mmCIF file with all atom_site columns, C-alpha atoms in Angstrom:
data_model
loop_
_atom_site.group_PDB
_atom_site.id
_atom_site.type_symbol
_atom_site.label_atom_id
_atom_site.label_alt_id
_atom_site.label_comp_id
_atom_site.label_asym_id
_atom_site.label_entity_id
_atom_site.label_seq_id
_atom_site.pdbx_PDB_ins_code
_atom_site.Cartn_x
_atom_site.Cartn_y
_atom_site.Cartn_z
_atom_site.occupancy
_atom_site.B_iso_or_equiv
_atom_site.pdbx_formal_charge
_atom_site.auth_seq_id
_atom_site.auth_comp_id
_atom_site.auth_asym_id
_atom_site.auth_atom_id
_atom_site.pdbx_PDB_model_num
ATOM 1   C CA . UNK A 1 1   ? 75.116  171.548 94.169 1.00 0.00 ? 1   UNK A CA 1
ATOM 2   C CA . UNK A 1 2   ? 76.791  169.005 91.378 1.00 0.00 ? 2   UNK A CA 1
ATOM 3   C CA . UNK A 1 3   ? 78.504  170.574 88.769 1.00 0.00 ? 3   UNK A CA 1
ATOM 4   C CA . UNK A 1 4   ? 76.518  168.187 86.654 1.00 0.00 ? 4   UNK A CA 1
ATOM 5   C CA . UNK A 1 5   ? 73.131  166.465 87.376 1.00 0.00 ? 5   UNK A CA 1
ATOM 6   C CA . UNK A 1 6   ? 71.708  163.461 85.571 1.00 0.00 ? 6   UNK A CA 1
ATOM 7   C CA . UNK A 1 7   ? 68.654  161.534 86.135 1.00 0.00 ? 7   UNK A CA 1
ATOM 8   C CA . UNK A 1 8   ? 70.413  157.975 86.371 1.00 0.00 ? 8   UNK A CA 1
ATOM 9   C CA . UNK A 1 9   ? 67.225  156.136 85.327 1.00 0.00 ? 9   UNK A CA 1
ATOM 10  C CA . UNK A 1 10  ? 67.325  153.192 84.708 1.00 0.00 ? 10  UNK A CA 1
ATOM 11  C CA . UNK A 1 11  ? 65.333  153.904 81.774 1.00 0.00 ? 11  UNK A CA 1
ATOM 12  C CA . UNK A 1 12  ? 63.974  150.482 79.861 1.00 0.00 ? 12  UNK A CA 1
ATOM 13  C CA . UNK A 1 13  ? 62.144  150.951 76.238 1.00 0.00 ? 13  UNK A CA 1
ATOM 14  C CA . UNK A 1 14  ? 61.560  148.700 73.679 1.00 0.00 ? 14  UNK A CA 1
ATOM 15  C CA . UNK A 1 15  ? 63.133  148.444 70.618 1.00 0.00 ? 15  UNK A CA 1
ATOM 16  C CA . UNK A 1 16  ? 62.318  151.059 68.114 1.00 0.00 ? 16  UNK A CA 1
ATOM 17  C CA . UNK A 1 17  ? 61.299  153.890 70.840 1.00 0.00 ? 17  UNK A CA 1
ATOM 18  C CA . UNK A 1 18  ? 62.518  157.265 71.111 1.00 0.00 ? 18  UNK A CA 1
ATOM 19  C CA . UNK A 1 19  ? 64.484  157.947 74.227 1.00 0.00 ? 19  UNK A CA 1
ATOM 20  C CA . UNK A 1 20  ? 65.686  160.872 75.521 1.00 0.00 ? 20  UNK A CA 1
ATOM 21  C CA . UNK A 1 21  ? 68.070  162.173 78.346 1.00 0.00 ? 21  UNK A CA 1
ATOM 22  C CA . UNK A 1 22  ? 68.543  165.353 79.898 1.00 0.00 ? 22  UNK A CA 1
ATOM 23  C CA . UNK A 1 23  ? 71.439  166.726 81.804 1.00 0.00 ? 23  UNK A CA 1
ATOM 24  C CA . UNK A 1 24  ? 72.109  170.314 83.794 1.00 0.00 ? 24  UNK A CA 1
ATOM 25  C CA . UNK A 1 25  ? 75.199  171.959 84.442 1.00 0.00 ? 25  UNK A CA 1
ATOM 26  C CA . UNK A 1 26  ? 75.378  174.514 87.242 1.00 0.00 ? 26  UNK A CA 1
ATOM 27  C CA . UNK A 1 27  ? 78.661  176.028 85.631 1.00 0.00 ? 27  UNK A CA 1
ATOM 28  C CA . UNK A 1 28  ? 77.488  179.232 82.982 1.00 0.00 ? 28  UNK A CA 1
ATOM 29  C CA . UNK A 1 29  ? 80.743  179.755 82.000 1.00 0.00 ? 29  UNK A CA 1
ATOM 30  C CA . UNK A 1 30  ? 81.158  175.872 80.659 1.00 0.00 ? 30  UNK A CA 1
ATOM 31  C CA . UNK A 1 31  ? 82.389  175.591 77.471 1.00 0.00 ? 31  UNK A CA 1
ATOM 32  C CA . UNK A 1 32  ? 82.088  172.256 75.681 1.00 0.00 ? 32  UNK A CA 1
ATOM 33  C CA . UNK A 1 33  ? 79.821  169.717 76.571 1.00 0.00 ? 33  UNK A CA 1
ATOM 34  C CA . UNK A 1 34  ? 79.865  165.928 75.358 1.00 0.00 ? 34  UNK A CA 1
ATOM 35  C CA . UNK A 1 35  ? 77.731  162.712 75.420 1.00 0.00 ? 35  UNK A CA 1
ATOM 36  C CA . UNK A 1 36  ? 79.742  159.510 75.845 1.00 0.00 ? 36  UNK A CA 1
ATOM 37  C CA . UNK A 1 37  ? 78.188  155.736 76.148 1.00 0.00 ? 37  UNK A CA 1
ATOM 38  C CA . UNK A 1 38  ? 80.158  153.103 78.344 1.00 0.00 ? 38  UNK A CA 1
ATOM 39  C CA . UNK A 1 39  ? 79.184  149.697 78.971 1.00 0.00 ? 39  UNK A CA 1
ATOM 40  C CA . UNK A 1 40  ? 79.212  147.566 81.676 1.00 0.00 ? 40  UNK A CA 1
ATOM 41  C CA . UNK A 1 41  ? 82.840  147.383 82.914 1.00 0.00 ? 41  UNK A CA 1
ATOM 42  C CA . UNK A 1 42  ? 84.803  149.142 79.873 1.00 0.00 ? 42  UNK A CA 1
ATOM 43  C CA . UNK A 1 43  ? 85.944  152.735 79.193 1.00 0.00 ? 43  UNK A CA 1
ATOM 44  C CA . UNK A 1 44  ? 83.856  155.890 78.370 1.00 0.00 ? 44  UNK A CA 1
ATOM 45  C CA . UNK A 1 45  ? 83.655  156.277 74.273 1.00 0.00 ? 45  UNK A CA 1
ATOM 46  C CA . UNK A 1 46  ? 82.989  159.543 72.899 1.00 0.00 ? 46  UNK A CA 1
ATOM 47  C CA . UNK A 1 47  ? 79.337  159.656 71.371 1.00 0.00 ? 47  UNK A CA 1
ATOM 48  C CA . UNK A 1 48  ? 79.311  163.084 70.393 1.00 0.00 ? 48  UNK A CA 1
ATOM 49  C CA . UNK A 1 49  ? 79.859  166.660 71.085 1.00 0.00 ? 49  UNK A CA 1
ATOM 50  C CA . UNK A 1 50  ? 76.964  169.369 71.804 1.00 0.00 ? 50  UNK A CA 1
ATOM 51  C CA . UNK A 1 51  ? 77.253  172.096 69.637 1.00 0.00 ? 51  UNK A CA 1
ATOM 52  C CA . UNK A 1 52  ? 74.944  175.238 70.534 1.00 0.00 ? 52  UNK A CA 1
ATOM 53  C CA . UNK A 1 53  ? 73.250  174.700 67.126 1.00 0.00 ? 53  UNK A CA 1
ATOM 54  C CA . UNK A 1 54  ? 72.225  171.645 67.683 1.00 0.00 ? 54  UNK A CA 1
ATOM 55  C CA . UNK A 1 55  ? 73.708  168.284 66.106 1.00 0.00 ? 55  UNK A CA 1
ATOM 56  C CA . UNK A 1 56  ? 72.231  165.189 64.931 1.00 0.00 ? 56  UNK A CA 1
ATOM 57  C CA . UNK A 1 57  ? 74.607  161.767 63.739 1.00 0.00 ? 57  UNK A CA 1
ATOM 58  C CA . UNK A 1 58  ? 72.527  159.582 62.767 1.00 0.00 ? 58  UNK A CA 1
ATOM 59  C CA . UNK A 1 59  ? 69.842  158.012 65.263 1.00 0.00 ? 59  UNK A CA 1
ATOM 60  C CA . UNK A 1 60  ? 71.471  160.229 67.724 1.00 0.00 ? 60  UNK A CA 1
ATOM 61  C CA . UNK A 1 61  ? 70.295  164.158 68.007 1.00 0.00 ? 61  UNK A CA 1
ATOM 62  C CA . UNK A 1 62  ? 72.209  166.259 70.848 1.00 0.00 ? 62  UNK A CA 1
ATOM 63  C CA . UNK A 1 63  ? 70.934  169.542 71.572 1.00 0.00 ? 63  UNK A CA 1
ATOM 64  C CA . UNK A 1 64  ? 72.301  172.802 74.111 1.00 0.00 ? 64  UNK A CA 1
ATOM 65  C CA . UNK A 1 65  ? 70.724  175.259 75.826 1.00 0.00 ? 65  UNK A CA 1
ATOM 66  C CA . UNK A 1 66  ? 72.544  177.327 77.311 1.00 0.00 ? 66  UNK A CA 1
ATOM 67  C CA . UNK A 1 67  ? 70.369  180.142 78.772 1.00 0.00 ? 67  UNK A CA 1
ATOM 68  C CA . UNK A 1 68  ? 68.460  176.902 81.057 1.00 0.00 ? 68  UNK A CA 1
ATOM 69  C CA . UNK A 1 69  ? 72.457  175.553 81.005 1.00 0.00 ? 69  UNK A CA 1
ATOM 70  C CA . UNK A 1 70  ? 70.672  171.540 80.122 1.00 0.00 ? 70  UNK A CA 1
ATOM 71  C CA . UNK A 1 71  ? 71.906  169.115 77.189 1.00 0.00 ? 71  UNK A CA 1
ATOM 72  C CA . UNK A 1 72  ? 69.832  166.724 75.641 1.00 0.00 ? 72  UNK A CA 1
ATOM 73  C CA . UNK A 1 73  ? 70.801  163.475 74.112 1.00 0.00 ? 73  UNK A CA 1
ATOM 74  C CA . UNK A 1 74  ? 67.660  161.717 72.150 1.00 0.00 ? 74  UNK A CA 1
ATOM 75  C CA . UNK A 1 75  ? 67.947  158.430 70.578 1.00 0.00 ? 75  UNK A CA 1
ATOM 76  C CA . UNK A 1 76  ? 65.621  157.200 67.626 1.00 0.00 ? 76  UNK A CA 1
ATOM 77  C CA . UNK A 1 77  ? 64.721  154.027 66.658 1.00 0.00 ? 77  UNK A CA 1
ATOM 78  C CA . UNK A 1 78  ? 65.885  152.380 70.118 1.00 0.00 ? 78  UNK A CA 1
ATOM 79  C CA . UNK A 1 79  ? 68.084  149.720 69.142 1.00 0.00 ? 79  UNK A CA 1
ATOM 80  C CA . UNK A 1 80  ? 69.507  146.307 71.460 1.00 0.00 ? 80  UNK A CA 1
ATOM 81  C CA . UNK A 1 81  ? 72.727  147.755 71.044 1.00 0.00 ? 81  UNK A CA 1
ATOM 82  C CA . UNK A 1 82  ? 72.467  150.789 72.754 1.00 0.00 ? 82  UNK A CA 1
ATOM 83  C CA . UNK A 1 83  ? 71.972  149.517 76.142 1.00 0.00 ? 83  UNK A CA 1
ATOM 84  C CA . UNK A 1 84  ? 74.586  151.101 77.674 1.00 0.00 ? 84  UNK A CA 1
ATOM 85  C CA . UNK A 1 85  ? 75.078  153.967 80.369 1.00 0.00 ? 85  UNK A CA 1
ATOM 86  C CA . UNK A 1 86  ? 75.263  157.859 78.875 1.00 0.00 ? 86  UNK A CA 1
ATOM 87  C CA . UNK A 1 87  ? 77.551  160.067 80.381 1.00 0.00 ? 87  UNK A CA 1
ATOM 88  C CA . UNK A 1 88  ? 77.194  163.484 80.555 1.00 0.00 ? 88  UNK A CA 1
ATOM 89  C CA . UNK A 1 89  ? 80.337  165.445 80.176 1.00 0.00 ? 89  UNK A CA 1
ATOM 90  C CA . UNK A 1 90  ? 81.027  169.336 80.791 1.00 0.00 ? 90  UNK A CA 1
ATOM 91  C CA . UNK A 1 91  ? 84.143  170.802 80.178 1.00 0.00 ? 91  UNK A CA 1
ATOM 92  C CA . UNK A 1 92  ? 84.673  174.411 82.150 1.00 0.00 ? 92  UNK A CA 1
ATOM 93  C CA . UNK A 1 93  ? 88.319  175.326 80.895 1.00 0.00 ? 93  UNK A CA 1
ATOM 94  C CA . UNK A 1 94  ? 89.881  173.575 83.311 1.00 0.00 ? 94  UNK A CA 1
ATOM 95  C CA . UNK A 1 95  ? 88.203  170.403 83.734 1.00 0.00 ? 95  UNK A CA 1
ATOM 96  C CA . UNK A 1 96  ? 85.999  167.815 82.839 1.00 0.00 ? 96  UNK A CA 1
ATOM 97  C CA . UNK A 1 97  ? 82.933  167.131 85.023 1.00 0.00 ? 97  UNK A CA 1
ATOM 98  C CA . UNK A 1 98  ? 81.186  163.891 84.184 1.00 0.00 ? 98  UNK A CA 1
ATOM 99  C CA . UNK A 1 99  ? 76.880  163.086 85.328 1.00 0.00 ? 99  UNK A CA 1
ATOM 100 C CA . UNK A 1 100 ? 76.536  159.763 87.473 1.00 0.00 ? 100 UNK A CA 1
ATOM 101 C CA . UNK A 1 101 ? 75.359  158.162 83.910 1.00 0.00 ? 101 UNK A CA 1
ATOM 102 C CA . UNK A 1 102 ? 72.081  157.334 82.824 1.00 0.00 ? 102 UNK A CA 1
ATOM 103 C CA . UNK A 1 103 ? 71.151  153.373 82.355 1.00 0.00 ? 103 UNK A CA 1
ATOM 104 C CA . UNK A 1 104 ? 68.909  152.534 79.380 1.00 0.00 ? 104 UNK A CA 1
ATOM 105 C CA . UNK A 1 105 ? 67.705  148.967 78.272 1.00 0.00 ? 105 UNK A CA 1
ATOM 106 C CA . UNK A 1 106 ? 66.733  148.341 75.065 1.00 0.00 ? 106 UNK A CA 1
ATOM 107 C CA . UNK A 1 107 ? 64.286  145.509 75.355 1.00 0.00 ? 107 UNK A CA 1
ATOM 108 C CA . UNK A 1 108 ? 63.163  142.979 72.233 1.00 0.00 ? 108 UNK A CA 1
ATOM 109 C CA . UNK B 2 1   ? 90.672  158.885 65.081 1.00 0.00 ? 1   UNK B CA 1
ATOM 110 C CA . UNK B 2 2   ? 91.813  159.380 68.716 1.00 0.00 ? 2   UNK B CA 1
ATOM 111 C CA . UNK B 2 3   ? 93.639  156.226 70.336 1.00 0.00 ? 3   UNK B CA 1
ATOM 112 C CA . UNK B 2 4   ? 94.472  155.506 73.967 1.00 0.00 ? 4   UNK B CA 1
ATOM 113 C CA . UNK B 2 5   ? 96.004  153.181 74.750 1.00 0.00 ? 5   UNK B CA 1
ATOM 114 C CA . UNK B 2 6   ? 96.236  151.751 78.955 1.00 0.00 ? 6   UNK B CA 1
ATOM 115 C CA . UNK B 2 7   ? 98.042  148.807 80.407 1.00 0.00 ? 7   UNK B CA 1
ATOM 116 C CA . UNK B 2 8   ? 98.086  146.505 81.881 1.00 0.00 ? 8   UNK B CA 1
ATOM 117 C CA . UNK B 2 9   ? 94.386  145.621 81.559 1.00 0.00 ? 9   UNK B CA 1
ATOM 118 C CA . UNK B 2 10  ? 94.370  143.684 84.092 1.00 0.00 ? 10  UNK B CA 1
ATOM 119 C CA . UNK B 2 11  ? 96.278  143.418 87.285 1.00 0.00 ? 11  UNK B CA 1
ATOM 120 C CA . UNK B 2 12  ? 96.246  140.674 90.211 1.00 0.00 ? 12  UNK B CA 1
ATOM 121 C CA . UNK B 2 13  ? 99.126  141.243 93.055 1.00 0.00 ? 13  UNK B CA 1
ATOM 122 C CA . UNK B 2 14  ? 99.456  140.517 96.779 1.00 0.00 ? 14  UNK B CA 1
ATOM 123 C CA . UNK B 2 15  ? 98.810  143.561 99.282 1.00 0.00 ? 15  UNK B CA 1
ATOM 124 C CA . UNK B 2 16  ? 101.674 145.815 99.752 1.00 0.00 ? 16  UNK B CA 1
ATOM 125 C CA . UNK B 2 17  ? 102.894 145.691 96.063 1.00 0.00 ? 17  UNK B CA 1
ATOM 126 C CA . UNK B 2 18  ? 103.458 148.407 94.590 1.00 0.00 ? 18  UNK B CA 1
ATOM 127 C CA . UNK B 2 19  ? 101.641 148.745 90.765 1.00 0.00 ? 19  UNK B CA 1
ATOM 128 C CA . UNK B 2 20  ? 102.270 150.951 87.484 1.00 0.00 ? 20  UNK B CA 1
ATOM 129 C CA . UNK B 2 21  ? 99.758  151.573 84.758 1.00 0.00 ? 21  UNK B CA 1
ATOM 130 C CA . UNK B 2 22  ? 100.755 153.158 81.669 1.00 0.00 ? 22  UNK B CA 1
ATOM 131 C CA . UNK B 2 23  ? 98.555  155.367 79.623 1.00 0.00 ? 23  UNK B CA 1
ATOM 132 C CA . UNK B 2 24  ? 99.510  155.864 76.220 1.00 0.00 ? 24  UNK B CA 1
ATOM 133 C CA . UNK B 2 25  ? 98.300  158.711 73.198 1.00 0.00 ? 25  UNK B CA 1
ATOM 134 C CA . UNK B 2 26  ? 98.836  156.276 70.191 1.00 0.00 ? 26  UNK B CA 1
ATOM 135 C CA . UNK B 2 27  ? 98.449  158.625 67.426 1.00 0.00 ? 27  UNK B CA 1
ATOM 136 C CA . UNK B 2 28  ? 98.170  162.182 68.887 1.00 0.00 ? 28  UNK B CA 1
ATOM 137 C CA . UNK B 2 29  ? 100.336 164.356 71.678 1.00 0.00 ? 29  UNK B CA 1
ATOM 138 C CA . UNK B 2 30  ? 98.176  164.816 74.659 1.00 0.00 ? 30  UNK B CA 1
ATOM 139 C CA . UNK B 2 31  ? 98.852  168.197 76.617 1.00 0.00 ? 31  UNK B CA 1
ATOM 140 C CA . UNK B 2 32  ? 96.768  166.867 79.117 1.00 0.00 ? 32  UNK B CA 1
ATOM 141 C CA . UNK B 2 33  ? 96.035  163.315 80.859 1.00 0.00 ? 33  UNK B CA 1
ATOM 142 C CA . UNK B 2 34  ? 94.229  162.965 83.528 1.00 0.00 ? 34  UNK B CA 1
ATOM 143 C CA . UNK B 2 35  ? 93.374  159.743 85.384 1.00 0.00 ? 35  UNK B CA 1
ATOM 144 C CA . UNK B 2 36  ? 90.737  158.437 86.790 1.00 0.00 ? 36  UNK B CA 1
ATOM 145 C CA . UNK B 2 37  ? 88.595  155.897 89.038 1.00 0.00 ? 37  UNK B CA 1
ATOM 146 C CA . UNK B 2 38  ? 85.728  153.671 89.153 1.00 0.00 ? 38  UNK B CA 1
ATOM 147 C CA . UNK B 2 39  ? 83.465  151.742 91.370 1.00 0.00 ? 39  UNK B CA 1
ATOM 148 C CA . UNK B 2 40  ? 81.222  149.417 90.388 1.00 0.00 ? 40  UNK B CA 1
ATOM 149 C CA . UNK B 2 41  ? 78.047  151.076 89.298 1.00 0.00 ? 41  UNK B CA 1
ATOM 150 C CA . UNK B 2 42  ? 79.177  154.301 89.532 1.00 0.00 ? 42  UNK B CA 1
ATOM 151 C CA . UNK B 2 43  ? 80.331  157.550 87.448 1.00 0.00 ? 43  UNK B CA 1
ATOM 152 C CA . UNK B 2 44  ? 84.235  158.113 87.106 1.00 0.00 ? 44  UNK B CA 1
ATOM 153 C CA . UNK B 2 45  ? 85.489  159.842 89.701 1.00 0.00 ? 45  UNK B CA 1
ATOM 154 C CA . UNK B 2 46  ? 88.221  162.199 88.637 1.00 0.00 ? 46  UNK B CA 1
ATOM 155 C CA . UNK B 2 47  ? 91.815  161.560 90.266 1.00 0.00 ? 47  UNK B CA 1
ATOM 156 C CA . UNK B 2 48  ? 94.383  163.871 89.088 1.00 0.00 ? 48  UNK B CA 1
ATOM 157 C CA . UNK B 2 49  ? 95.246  165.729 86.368 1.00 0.00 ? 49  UNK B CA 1
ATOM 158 C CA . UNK B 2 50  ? 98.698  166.045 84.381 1.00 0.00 ? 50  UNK B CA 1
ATOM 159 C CA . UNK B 2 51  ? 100.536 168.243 82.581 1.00 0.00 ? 51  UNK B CA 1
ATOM 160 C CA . UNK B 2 52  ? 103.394 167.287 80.330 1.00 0.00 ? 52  UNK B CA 1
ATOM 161 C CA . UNK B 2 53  ? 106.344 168.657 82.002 1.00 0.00 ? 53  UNK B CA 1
ATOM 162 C CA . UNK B 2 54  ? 104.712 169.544 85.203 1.00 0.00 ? 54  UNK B CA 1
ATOM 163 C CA . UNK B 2 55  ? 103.580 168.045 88.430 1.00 0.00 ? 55  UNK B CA 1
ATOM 164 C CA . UNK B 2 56  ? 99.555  166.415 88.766 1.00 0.00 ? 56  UNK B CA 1
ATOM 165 C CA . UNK B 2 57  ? 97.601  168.447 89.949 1.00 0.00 ? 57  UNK B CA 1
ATOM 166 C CA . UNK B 2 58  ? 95.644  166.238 92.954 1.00 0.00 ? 58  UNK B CA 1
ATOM 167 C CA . UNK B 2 59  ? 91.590  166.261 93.698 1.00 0.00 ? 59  UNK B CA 1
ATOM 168 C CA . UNK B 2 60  ? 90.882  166.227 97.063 1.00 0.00 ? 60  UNK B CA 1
ATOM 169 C CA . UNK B 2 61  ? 91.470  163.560 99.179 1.00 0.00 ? 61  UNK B CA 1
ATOM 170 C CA . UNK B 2 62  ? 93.630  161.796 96.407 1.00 0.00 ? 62  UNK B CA 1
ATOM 171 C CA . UNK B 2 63  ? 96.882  161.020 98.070 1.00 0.00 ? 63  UNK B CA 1
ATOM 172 C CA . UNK B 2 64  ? 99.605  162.242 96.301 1.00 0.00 ? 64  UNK B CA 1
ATOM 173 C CA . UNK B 2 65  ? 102.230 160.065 97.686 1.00 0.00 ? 65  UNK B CA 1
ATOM 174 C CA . UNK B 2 66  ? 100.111 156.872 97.347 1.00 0.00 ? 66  UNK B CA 1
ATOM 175 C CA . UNK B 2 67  ? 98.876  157.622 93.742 1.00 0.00 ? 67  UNK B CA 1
ATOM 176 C CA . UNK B 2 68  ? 102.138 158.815 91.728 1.00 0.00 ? 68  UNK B CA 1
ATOM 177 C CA . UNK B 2 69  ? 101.497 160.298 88.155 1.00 0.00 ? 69  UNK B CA 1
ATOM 178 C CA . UNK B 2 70  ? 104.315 161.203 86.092 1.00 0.00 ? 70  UNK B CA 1
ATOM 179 C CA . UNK B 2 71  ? 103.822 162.625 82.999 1.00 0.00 ? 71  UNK B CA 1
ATOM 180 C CA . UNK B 2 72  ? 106.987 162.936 81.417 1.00 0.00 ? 72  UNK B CA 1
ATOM 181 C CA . UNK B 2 73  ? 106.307 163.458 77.730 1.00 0.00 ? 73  UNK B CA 1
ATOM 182 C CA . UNK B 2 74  ? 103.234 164.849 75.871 1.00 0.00 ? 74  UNK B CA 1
ATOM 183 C CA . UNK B 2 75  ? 102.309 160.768 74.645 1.00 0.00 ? 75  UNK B CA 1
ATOM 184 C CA . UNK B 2 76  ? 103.064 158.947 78.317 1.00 0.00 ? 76  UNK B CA 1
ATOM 185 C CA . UNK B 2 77  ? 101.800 159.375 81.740 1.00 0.00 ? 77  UNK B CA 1
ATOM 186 C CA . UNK B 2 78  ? 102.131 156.714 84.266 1.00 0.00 ? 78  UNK B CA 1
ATOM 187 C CA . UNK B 2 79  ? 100.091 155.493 87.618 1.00 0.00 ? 79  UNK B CA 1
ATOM 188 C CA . UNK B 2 80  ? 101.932 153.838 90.309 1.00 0.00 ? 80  UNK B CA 1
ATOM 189 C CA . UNK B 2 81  ? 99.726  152.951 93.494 1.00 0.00 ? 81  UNK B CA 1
ATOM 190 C CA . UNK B 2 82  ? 101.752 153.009 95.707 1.00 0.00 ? 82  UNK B CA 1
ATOM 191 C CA . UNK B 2 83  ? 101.799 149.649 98.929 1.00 0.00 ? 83  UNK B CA 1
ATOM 192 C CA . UNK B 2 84  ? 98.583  149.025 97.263 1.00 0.00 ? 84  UNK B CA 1
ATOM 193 C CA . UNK B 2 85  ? 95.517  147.573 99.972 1.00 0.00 ? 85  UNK B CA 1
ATOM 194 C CA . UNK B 2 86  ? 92.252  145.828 99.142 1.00 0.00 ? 86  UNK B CA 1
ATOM 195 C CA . UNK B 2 87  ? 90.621  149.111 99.541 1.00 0.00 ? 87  UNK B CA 1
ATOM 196 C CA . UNK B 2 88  ? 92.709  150.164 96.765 1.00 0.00 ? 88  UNK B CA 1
ATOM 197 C CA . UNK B 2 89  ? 91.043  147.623 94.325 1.00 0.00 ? 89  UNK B CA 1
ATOM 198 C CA . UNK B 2 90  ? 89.192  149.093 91.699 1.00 0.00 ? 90  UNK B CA 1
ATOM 199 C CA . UNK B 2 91  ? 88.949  149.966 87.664 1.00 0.00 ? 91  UNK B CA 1
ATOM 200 C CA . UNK B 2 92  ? 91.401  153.046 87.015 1.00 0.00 ? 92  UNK B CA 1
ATOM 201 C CA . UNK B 2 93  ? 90.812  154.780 83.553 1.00 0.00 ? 93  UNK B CA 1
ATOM 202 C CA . UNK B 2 94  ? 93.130  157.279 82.070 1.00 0.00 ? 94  UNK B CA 1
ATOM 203 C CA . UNK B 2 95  ? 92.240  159.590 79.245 1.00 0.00 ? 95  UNK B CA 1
ATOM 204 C CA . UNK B 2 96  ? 94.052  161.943 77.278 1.00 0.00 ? 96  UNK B CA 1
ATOM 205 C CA . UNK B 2 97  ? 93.025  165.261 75.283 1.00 0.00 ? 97  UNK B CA 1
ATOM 206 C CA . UNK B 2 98  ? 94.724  167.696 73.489 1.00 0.00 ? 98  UNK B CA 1
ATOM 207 C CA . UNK B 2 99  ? 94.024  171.461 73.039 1.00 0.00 ? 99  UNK B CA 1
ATOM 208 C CA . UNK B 2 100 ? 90.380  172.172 72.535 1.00 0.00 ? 100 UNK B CA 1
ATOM 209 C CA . UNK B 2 101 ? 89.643  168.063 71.679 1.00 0.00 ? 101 UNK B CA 1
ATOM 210 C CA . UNK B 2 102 ? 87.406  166.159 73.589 1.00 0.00 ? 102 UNK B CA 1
ATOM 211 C CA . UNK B 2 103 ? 89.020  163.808 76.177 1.00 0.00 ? 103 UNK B CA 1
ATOM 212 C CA . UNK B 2 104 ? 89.950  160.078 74.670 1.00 0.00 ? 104 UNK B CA 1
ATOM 213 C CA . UNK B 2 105 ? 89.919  157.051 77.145 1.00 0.00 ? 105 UNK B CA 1
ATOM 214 C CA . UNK B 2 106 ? 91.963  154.103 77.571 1.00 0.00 ? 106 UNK B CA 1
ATOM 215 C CA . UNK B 2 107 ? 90.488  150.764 77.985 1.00 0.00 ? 107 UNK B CA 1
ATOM 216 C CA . UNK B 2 108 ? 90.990  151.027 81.762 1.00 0.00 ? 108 UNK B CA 1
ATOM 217 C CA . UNK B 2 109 ? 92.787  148.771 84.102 1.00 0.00 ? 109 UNK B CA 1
ATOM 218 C CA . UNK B 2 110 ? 91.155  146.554 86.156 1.00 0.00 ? 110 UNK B CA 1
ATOM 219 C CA . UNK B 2 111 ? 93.753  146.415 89.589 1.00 0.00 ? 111 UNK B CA 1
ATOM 220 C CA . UNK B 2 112 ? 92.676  143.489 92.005 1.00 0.00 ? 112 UNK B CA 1
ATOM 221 C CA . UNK B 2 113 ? 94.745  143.433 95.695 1.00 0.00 ? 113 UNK B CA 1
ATOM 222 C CA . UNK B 2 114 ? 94.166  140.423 97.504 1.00 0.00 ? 114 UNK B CA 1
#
């Protein structure tokens, strides 16, 4: 089993939807989890941490739960500019395991 | 915030050169850097991972004398494929963290062997 399973869509909505993606981790013991976005041919940029409370930046709400061991990334208000892939990231201590990415397009 | 910084970006050279990449932690000291690679349409696969002070540690099937990290201070570790081959072509992203920090990334380099 993957340390880290993500659906890799493609998911395509139009501008203005809510989208959301899950992830699992098969690790318990994991310790900090992260959502970055990276487009097409450049690096990984951090998008945010998951805190176990729950934390929201702006259009962007990332949630834990740990007991079901899944993060949640949802997006509001879909805009053009976040077509992009979202990475998944679990950090056990030791390492960093990364999802395959999940593709959403924004369409006008 | 957090800078990385990776070069070259780019990289063009005949088969059986060898090539260094440079990863850089601009404004922070990274106790760890670990490297990474990508093929097209896929999710980074993890390389090594480095220490300051202290030898990579190697995933499997990584070769550790073709893919040489040194990481000898805690704001420079360097890549050097080693006789690189076509099949060595591909988009090679480091990133650095420090402590309990999330993991910055370089900009990635982008090594083509023809």
């Amino acid at each position: 089993r993957k340390e880290v399973e993500q659906d890799p869509g493609p998911f395509n909505v139009p501008e203005g939807a809510t989208v959301a993606f899950n992830c699992t981790y098969s690790n318990s013991a994991s310790q900090s989890f992260f959502w970055y976005r990276q487009d097409c041919r450049k690096e990984p940029k951090l998008l945010m941490s998951v805190y176990s409370s729950g934390n929201e930046d702006g259009r962007f709400t990332a949630q834990l739960n740990r007991a079901s061991q899944y993060i949640s990334l949802l997006i509001r208000d879909s805009k053009l500019s976040d077509s992009a892939t979202y990475l998944c990231v679990v950090f056990t201590g030791n390492q960093f395991y990364f999802g395959t990415g999940t593709s959403l397009t924004v369409i006008p | 915030g957090a800078v990385v910084s990776q070069h070259p970006s780019w990289v063009i050279c005949k088969s059986g050169t060898s090539v260094k990449i440079e990863c850089r932690s601009l404004d922070f000291q990274a106790t760890t850097m670990f490297w990474y690679r990508q093929f097209p349409k896929q999710s980074l696969m993890l390389m090594a991972t480095s220490n300051e002070g202290s030898k990579a540690t190697y995933e499997q099937g990584v070769e550790k004398d073709k893919f040489l990290i040194n990481h000898a201070s805690l704001t420079l570790s360097t890549l050097t494929v080693t006789s690189a081959h076509p099949e060595d072509s591909s988009f090679y992203i480091c990133s650095a963290k420090r402590s309990n920090q999330p993991q910055h990334f370089g900009d990635g380099t982008r090594l083509s062997i023809l």
